[in-house]
Amino acid sequence: MGRVTVRRPVRVLSETGQRRRPDSLAAEEPLEIRVGGKALAVTMRTPGHDVELAHGFLLSEGVLGSPDDVFAARYCDGVDDQGRNTYNVLDVTLAEGVAPPETGVERNFYTTSSCGVCGKAALDAVKLKTRFAPGQSRFAVTPEVLAKLPDALREQQKVFASTGGLHAAGLFTADGTLLAVREDVGRHNAVDKVLGWALLAGRVPLGDTGLLVSGRASFELVQKAAMAGIPLLAAVSAPSSLAVELAEENGMTLVGFLRGASMNLYTGEQRVLEKAAAAS
């Protein structure tokens, strides 16, 4: 397995002078995802939880709906210049009767660590229809619960604490309990990893949970949440216009600029309840 962090020398300049010291960097390596031996996508990711990443990716593409849809997932042979396995190629074998990804899902060479849909071969393949219905969920939280979530997420970002260079995604319950947290250099990869965890744990559809992301709320993150049946997405930064439109279209709640007690409700504000309403 590749390293999660890499140590590099750095020259630090400041008002008090300069010095040299080792610095920890978040590792970034390519992962090629294959389905049935056929290359589907290459994404730049932080090594670790690769099986979850592949499951979450295929869930968000509409290929998977339960853990039973996968027969096996294994690393393929791939070696570096010293003959060691790179663990950078993962092949997923679908269960009998599960349809493989459509041609339109194939990626043009690779997806970057910041974009989960920009490599789609066809523009009309970008917007996907979920098999689950997040808009039908009665999931609701209080502002007080939402306000505590960013700090709770940060406490579980172990690699971020040493590098400052990773995004995070976490699934949470109505009382604010974080069920799972994953980190990655890519926003979409962090979400795929946490969705893959949920799929493997048999928790999909996720109509009774919310999703928190450490960065902005983009179109692809709203779409991934919708594909897993998640009714509420909260982000510590801004949403994009398409993210808001897609959340509204799917009957989802979208929260942006979640910073302490301050937050913006863009869609589905009925799921963010005052204490009295939540208790009734």
mmCIF file of N, CA, C and O in Angstrom, residues 5 17 19 25 40 53 57 59-60 77 85 109 158 168 210 215 239 241 252 269 278:
data_model
loop_
_atom_site.group_PDB
_atom_site.id
_atom_site.type_symbol
_atom_site.label_atom_id
_atom_site.label_comp_id
_atom_site.label_asym_id
_atom_site.label_seq_id
_atom_site.Cartn_x
_atom_site.Cartn_y
_atom_site.Cartn_z
ATOM 1 N N THR A 5 1.430 9.741 3.883
ATOM 2 C CA THR A 5 2.182 10.990 3.969
ATOM 3 C C THR A 5 3.596 10.767 3.469
ATOM 4 O O THR A 5 4.116 9.644 3.488
ATOM 5 N N GLY A 17 13.434 35.164 10.504
ATOM 6 C CA GLY A 17 14.577 34.550 9.845
ATOM 7 C C GLY A 17 14.172 33.358 9.001
ATOM 8 O O GLY A 17 13.046 33.288 8.510
ATOM 9 N N ARG A 19 14.886 28.862 8.354
ATOM 10 C CA ARG A 19 15.429 27.604 8.865
ATOM 11 C C ARG A 19 14.998 26.482 7.942
ATOM 12 O O ARG A 19 14.079 26.635 7.137
ATOM 13 N N LEU A 25 3.907 15.910 3.805
ATOM 14 C CA LEU A 25 3.013 16.208 2.695
ATOM 15 C C LEU A 25 2.001 15.080 2.535
ATOM 16 O O LEU A 25 2.318 13.908 2.771
ATOM 17 N N LEU A 40 -11.762 1.743 -16.366
ATOM 18 C CA LEU A 40 -12.908 2.652 -16.317
ATOM 19 C C LEU A 40 -12.472 4.073 -15.997
ATOM 20 O O LEU A 40 -12.935 5.020 -16.615
ATOM 21 N N LEU A 53 -13.245 3.284 -1.926
ATOM 22 C CA LEU A 53 -13.287 4.313 -2.968
ATOM 23 C C LEU A 53 -13.928 3.752 -4.231
ATOM 24 O O LEU A 53 -14.804 4.393 -4.834
ATOM 25 N N PHE A 57 -17.392 5.001 -5.750
ATOM 26 C CA PHE A 57 -17.385 5.548 -7.106
ATOM 27 C C PHE A 57 -18.445 4.862 -7.957
ATOM 28 O O PHE A 57 -19.232 5.513 -8.663
ATOM 29 N N LEU A 59 -21.055 3.203 -6.895
ATOM 30 C CA LEU A 59 -22.380 3.554 -6.363
ATOM 31 C C LEU A 59 -22.824 4.895 -6.923
ATOM 32 O O LEU A 59 -23.964 5.052 -7.381
ATOM 33 N N SER A 60 -21.924 5.879 -6.895
ATOM 34 C CA SER A 60 -22.288 7.221 -7.346
ATOM 35 C C SER A 60 -22.480 7.295 -8.855
ATOM 36 O O SER A 60 -23.062 8.248 -9.368
ATOM 37 N N ASP A 77 -1.631 -6.785 -10.677
ATOM 38 C CA ASP A 77 -0.182 -6.666 -10.665
ATOM 39 C C ASP A 77 0.232 -5.339 -11.265
ATOM 40 O O ASP A 77 -0.221 -4.947 -12.333
ATOM 41 N N ASN A 85 4.967 -4.051 -5.626
ATOM 42 C CA ASN A 85 3.601 -3.787 -6.064
ATOM 43 C C ASN A 85 3.201 -2.370 -5.672
ATOM 44 O O ASN A 85 3.382 -1.955 -4.535
ATOM 45 N N PHE A 109 -9.222 9.416 -19.960
ATOM 46 C CA PHE A 109 -7.894 9.267 -19.380
ATOM 47 C C PHE A 109 -7.864 9.344 -17.872
ATOM 48 O O PHE A 109 -7.546 8.391 -17.206
ATOM 49 N N LYS A 158 -6.887 12.909 11.018
ATOM 50 C CA LYS A 158 -5.538 12.674 11.533
ATOM 51 C C LYS A 158 -4.454 13.081 10.542
ATOM 52 O O LYS A 158 -3.435 13.648 10.930
ATOM 53 N N ALA A 168 -11.994 16.178 3.746
ATOM 54 C CA ALA A 168 -12.631 15.124 4.532
ATOM 55 C C ALA A 168 -14.117 15.102 4.246
ATOM 56 O O ALA A 168 -14.720 16.103 3.860
ATOM 57 N N GLY A 210 -26.848 12.326 7.201
ATOM 58 C CA GLY A 210 -26.413 13.496 6.457
ATOM 59 C C GLY A 210 -24.960 13.340 6.073
ATOM 60 O O GLY A 210 -24.241 12.495 6.624
ATOM 61 N N GLY A 215 -14.904 21.077 2.444
ATOM 62 C CA GLY A 215 -14.686 22.171 1.507
ATOM 63 C C GLY A 215 -15.984 22.752 0.988
ATOM 64 O O GLY A 215 -16.958 22.925 1.724
ATOM 65 N N PRO A 239 -21.514 26.713 -1.853
ATOM 66 C CA PRO A 239 -22.001 25.825 -2.902
ATOM 67 C C PRO A 239 -21.908 26.522 -4.255
ATOM 68 O O PRO A 239 -21.816 27.751 -4.333
ATOM 69 N N SER A 241 -23.756 27.196 -8.101
ATOM 70 C CA SER A 241 -25.142 27.374 -8.541
ATOM 71 C C SER A 241 -25.752 26.044 -8.986
ATOM 72 O O SER A 241 -26.914 25.749 -8.687
ATOM 73 N N MET A 252 -33.354 17.647 -1.818
ATOM 74 C CA MET A 252 -32.341 17.565 -0.776
ATOM 75 C C MET A 252 -32.186 18.887 -0.035
ATOM 76 O O MET A 252 -32.541 19.954 -0.547
ATOM 77 N N GLU A 269 -34.963 23.660 3.595
ATOM 78 C CA GLU A 269 -34.751 24.178 4.951
ATOM 79 C C GLU A 269 -35.661 23.541 5.991
ATOM 80 O O GLU A 269 -35.427 23.684 7.193
ATOM 81 N N ALA A 278 -37.855 19.768 16.781
ATOM 82 C CA ALA A 278 -37.134 18.512 16.778
ATOM 83 C C ALA A 278 -37.580 17.602 17.892
ATOM 84 O O ALA A 278 -37.570 16.382 17.777
#
